Short mmCIF file of C-alpha atoms in Angstrom, two decimals:
data_model
loop_
_atom_site.label_atom_id
_atom_site.label_comp_id
_atom_site.label_asym_id
_atom_site.label_seq_id
_atom_site.Cartn_x
_atom_site.Cartn_y
_atom_site.Cartn_z
CA MET A 20 0.00 0.00 0.00
CA LYS A 21 2.88 2.35 0.75
CA THR A 22 4.25 1.92 -2.80
CA PHE A 23 0.88 2.83 -4.29
CA SER A 24 0.66 5.96 -2.12
CA SER A 25 4.18 7.06 -3.09
CA ALA A 26 3.49 6.50 -6.77
CA SER A 27 0.21 8.43 -6.51
CA LEU A 28 1.98 11.32 -4.81
CA VAL A 29 4.68 11.45 -7.50
CA LEU A 30 2.01 11.42 -10.23
CA LEU A 31 0.03 14.17 -8.50
CA ILE A 32 3.13 16.36 -8.18
CA ALA A 33 3.99 15.81 -11.85
CA VAL A 34 0.49 16.83 -12.97
CA ILE A 35 0.52 19.93 -10.75
CA ASN A 36 3.94 20.96 -12.07
CA MET A 37 2.85 20.42 -15.66
CA PHE A 38 -0.05 22.85 -15.34
CA SER A 39 1.63 25.37 -13.05
CA SER A 40 4.92 25.79 -14.89
CA PRO A 41 5.78 29.39 -15.73
CA ALA A 42 5.04 30.54 -19.26
CA SER A 43 6.75 33.24 -21.23
CA ALA A 44 3.58 35.09 -22.21
CA ASP A 45 0.23 35.99 -20.72
CA GLY A 46 -2.52 33.40 -21.03
CA CYS A 47 -0.21 30.41 -21.52
CA ILE A 48 -0.76 27.65 -18.97
CA GLY A 49 1.85 24.89 -18.90
CA PRO A 50 1.91 22.96 -22.18
CA ILE A 51 -1.22 24.72 -23.53
CA CYS A 52 0.45 27.52 -25.50
CA GLY A 53 0.29 28.99 -28.99
CA ALA A 54 2.73 27.51 -31.51
CA VAL A 55 3.73 27.86 -35.17
CA LYS A 56 4.99 25.08 -37.45
CA ASN A 57 6.73 26.39 -40.56
CA GLN A 58 6.28 23.66 -43.17
CA SER A 59 6.51 26.19 -46.03
CA LYS A 60 9.65 26.84 -48.06
CA TRP A 61 9.92 30.45 -46.86
CA GLN A 62 11.15 32.03 -43.65
CA LEU A 63 8.49 33.63 -41.50
CA ARG A 64 8.53 35.87 -38.44
CA ILE A 65 6.91 35.19 -35.08
CA THR A 66 6.41 37.14 -31.88
CA ASP A 67 5.88 35.91 -28.36
CA ASN A 68 5.65 39.39 -26.91
CA PRO A 69 3.26 41.73 -28.74
CA ASN A 70 2.46 45.06 -27.13
CA CYS A 71 5.55 44.86 -24.92
CA LYS A 72 7.17 47.85 -23.28
CA TYR A 73 10.66 48.82 -24.42
CA ASP A 74 13.17 47.99 -21.69
CA GLY A 75 16.79 48.79 -22.55
CA ASP A 76 17.96 47.03 -19.39
CA THR A 77 16.50 43.66 -20.41
CA PRO A 78 18.07 42.69 -23.75
CA ALA A 79 16.46 39.22 -23.82
CA ARG A 80 13.00 40.83 -23.86
CA LYS A 81 14.04 43.87 -25.89
CA CYS A 82 11.07 45.30 -27.68
CA ASP A 83 12.58 47.30 -30.51
CA ASN A 84 10.33 46.30 -33.42
CA LYS A 85 6.77 47.12 -34.52
CA CYS A 86 4.06 44.62 -35.44
CA ASN A 87 1.07 45.77 -37.50
CA ILE A 88 -1.49 43.21 -36.32
CA TRP A 89 -4.62 43.25 -38.52
CA ASN A 90 -6.81 41.34 -36.03
CA TRP A 91 -5.72 42.95 -32.76
CA SER A 92 -8.64 43.29 -30.31
CA CYS A 93 -11.42 42.79 -32.80
CA GLY A 94 -14.57 43.97 -31.09
CA SER A 95 -17.86 45.44 -32.23
CA ASN A 96 -17.07 48.87 -30.77
CA SER A 97 -13.32 49.16 -31.23
CA GLY A 98 -12.78 47.74 -34.70
CA CYS A 99 -9.68 45.75 -35.57
CA GLY A 100 -6.01 46.29 -36.01
CA LYS A 101 -3.22 47.97 -34.13
CA VAL A 102 0.48 48.69 -34.53
CA VAL A 103 2.22 47.54 -31.35
CA ASN A 104 5.75 47.25 -30.03
CA CYS A 105 6.98 43.68 -30.33
CA LYS A 106 9.95 41.37 -30.27
CA GLN A 107 10.33 39.66 -33.67
CA ASN A 108 12.03 36.31 -34.21
CA TYR A 109 12.72 34.38 -37.40
CA LEU A 110 11.36 30.89 -37.98
CA SER A 111 13.12 29.06 -40.81
CA PRO A 112 11.45 26.47 -43.04
CA GLY A 113 11.11 23.10 -41.33
CA PHE A 114 11.21 24.52 -37.80
CA ASN A 115 8.58 24.91 -35.07
CA SER A 116 8.31 27.34 -32.17
CA GLY A 117 6.00 27.54 -29.17
CA GLY A 118 3.97 25.16 -27.09
CA ASN A 119 5.06 23.51 -23.84
CA GLY A 120 5.53 26.70 -21.80
CA LYS A 121 6.37 29.09 -24.65
CA ASP A 122 3.46 31.04 -26.13
CA ILE A 123 3.69 32.37 -29.69
CA ASP A 124 1.05 35.05 -30.26
CA ALA A 125 1.34 36.19 -33.90
CA PHE A 126 3.18 35.59 -37.20
CA THR A 127 3.82 37.11 -40.62
CA TYR A 128 5.83 36.67 -43.79
CA ALA A 129 7.94 39.79 -44.26
CA ASP A 130 8.71 39.27 -47.95
CA ARG A 131 5.53 37.78 -49.44
CA ASN A 132 1.76 37.78 -49.15
CA TYR A 133 0.26 34.74 -47.43
CA TRP A 134 -3.10 33.02 -46.93
CA TYR A 135 -4.62 32.98 -43.43
CA ALA A 136 -8.19 32.77 -42.10
CA GLY A 137 -9.58 32.40 -45.62
CA LYS A 138 -8.01 35.57 -47.06
CA MET A 139 -4.80 36.70 -48.66
CA ARG A 140 -2.83 38.74 -46.09
CA THR A 141 -0.36 41.45 -47.04
CA LYS A 142 3.32 40.74 -46.46
CA GLY A 143 4.56 42.29 -43.23
CA VAL A 144 1.07 42.47 -41.70
CA TRP A 145 0.82 40.24 -38.65
CA SER A 146 -1.88 37.67 -37.82
CA LYS A 147 -2.68 37.08 -34.15
CA PHE A 148 -4.13 33.75 -33.00
CA ASN A 149 -5.53 32.09 -29.87
CA THR A 150 -3.24 30.82 -27.12
CA ALA A 151 -4.29 27.16 -27.41
CA THR A 152 -3.84 27.09 -31.22
CA THR A 153 -1.01 25.63 -33.28
CA ILE A 154 -0.70 27.35 -36.67
CA VAL A 155 0.73 25.31 -39.55
CA CYS A 156 2.08 27.10 -42.63
CA LYS A 157 2.58 25.09 -45.84
CA THR A 158 3.62 25.87 -49.39
CA HIS A 159 0.63 26.29 -51.72
CA GLY A 160 1.84 27.20 -55.19
CA SER A 161 3.81 30.42 -54.90
CA TYR A 162 2.27 31.44 -51.55
CA PRO A 163 2.36 30.21 -47.98
CA CYS A 164 -1.00 28.98 -46.71
CA CYS A 165 -1.47 29.05 -42.91
CA GLY A 166 -4.20 27.76 -40.64
CA PRO A 167 -4.90 25.91 -37.42
CA GLU A 168 -3.58 22.39 -37.09
CA ILE A 169 -6.21 19.76 -37.95
CA GLY A 170 -8.52 19.14 -35.01
CA GLU A 171 -8.12 22.61 -33.47
CA ALA A 172 -10.42 25.61 -33.35
CA ARG A 173 -10.06 28.39 -35.90
CA GLY A 174 -7.01 30.63 -35.31
CA GLY A 175 -8.34 33.99 -36.57
CA GLN A 176 -9.58 36.29 -33.84
#
């Protein structure tokens, strides 16, 4: 009986740690975090820190770029879209980022238009998506085509 109790305690601690681990962005709980899989043949850009405050004393979280997010805070009274401070990172073809404690919030292709949420998006304009969503970008002709991973809710906000 003692072995069963010890094993149960270890399992309980593991589950608690999995869901209480610190995340790098707001709204990310343990392994349930936004992610991007770049299965296209072009490099894209991602951000895990939109609307951050510039802090010259914290180079790892330096917020020296701008992200023009077309679907920022879409509401009936406020409309959509906002240019925010952000930290931009590159995501090369064949690589993934996010999930498991790291929350990716938005993405774009800087050098080409791309498909997302059923529409062609302008290069350099960012698309924001839900925290629990994994976005997959694939090559479709001469454009990247991005959307939620099969089995997930829609990523457009």
